Coordinates of C-alpha atoms in Angstrom, one line a residue:
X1 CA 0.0 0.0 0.0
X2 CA 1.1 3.5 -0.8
X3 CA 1.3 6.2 1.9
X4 CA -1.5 7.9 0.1
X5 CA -3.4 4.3 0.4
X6 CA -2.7 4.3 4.0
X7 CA -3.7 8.1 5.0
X8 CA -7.2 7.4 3.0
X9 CA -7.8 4.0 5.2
X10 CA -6.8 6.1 8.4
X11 CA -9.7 8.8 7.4
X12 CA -12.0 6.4 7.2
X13 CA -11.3 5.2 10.1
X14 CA -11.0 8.1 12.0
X15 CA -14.5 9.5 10.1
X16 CA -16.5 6.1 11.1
X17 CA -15.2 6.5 14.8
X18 CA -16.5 10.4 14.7
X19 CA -19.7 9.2 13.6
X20 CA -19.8 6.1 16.3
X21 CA -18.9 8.7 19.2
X22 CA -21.3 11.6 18.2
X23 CA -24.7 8.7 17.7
X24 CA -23.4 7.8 21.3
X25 CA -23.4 11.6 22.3
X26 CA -27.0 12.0 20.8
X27 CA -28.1 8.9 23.2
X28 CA -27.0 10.2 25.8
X29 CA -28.5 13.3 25.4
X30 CA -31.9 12.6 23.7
X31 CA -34.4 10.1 23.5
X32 CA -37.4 9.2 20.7
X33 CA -40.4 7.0 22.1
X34 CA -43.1 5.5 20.4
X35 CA -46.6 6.3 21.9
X36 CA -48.5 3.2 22.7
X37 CA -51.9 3.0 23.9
X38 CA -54.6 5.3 24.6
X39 CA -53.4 6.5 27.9
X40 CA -52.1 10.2 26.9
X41 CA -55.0 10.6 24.6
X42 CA -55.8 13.3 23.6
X43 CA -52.3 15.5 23.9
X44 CA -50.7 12.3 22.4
X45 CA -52.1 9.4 20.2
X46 CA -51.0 5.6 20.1
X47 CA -47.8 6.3 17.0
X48 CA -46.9 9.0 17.7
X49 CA -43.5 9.4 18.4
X50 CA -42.1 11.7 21.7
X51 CA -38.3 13.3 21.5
X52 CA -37.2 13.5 24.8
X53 CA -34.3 15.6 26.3
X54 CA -32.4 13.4 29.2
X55 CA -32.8 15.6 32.3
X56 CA -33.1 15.4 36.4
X57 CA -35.4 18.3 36.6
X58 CA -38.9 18.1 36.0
X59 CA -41.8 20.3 36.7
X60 CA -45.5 20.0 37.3
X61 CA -47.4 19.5 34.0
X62 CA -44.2 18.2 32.7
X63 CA -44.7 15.3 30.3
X64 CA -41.8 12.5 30.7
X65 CA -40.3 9.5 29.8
X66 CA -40.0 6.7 32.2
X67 CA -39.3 3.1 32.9
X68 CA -42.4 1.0 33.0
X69 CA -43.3 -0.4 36.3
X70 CA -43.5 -4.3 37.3
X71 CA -46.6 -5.1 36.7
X72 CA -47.0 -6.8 40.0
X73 CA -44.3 -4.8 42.5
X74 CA -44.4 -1.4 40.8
X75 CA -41.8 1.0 40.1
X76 CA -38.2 -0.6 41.5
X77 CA -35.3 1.4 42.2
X78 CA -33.1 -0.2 39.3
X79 CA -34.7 0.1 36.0
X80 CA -34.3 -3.1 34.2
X81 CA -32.7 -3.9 31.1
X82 CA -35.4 -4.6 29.3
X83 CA -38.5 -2.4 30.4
X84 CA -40.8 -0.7 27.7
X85 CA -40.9 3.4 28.4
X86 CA -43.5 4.9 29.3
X87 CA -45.0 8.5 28.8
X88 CA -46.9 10.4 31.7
X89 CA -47.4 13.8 33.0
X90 CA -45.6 14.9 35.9
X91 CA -48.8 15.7 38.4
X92 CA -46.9 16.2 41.5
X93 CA -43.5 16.3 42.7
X94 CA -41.6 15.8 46.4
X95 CA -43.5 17.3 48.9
X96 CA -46.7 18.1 47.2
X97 CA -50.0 16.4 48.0
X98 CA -50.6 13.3 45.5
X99 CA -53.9 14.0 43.5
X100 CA -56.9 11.9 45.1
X101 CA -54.9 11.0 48.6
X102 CA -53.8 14.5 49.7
X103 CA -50.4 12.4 51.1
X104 CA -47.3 14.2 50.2
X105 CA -45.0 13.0 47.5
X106 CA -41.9 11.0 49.0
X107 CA -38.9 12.6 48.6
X108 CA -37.0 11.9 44.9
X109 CA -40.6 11.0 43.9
X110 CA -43.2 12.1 41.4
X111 CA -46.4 11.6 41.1
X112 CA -47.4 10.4 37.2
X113 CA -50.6 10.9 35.8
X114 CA -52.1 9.6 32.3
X115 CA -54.1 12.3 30.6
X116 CA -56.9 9.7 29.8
X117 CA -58.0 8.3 33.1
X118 CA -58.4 4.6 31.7
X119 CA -54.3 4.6 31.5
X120 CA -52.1 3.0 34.4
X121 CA -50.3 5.6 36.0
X122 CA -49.2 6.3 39.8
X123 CA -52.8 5.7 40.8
X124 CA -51.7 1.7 41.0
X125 CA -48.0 1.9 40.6
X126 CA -47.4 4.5 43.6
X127 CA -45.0 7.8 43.0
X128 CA -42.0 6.4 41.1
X129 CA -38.5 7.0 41.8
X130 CA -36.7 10.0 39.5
X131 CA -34.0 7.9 39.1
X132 CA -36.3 6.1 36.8
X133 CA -37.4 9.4 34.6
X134 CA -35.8 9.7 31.7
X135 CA -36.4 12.9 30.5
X136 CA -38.9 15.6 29.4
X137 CA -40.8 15.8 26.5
X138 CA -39.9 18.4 23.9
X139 CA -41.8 17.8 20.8
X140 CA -44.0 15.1 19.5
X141 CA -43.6 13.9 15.5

């Protein structure tokens, strides 16, 4: 191989690890969801799609991205490798009064609502940990 040769492999190589590190960046930094089910009806229909900015702070009437509960236990510390995401609306945060219950929202809690009051929300799952909260919607497609 000429040096020429050798320079051009070494671009491409350099260019595909660019593009690797930056896709990895974006990850980290932004999330796209699929809307299934009726639950957020009508602010969001089932295929719609949510892009999501990774964050830690949310607000009341925020709409967020976070890790389905078990089924059975609820929302777990550890979000597992696996779990589907789910989209809610932030409806209380620590130390407000939960909607229905007037108890006050654990600390590094929040309170999740469904928009349509046939989804599953915190009603049945209890406040869920913000360590499990993605991020906050920005823009639906």
């Amino acid at each position: 191989m000429t040096s020429s040769e050798w320079l051009a492999a070494l671009a491409l190589i350099v260019g595909v690890l660019l593009m690797a590190e930056s896709v990895r960046q974006l990850r980290r930094r932004w999330l796209l969801v699929r809307v299934e089910g009726v639950s957020m009806e009508p602010a969001l229909r089932d295929g719609d799609e949510v892009l999501a900015k990774r964050t830690r702070r949310f607000a009341t009437g925020d709409v967020v991205v976070v890790a389905a509960p078990d089924p059975d236990l609820g929302w777990a510390e550890v979000r597992k490798a696996r779990a589907p995401w789910w989209i809610k609306r932030v409806a209380a945060g620590p130390g407000e009064a939960m909607p229905g219950t007037g108890d006050l929202v654990p600390l590094d809690h929040y309170f999740l609502l469904s928009d349509n009051p046939a989804g599953e929300d915190s009603r049945r799952h209890g406040p869920v940990p913000a360590a499990l909260i993605a991020g906050t919607m920005l823009r639906k497609f």
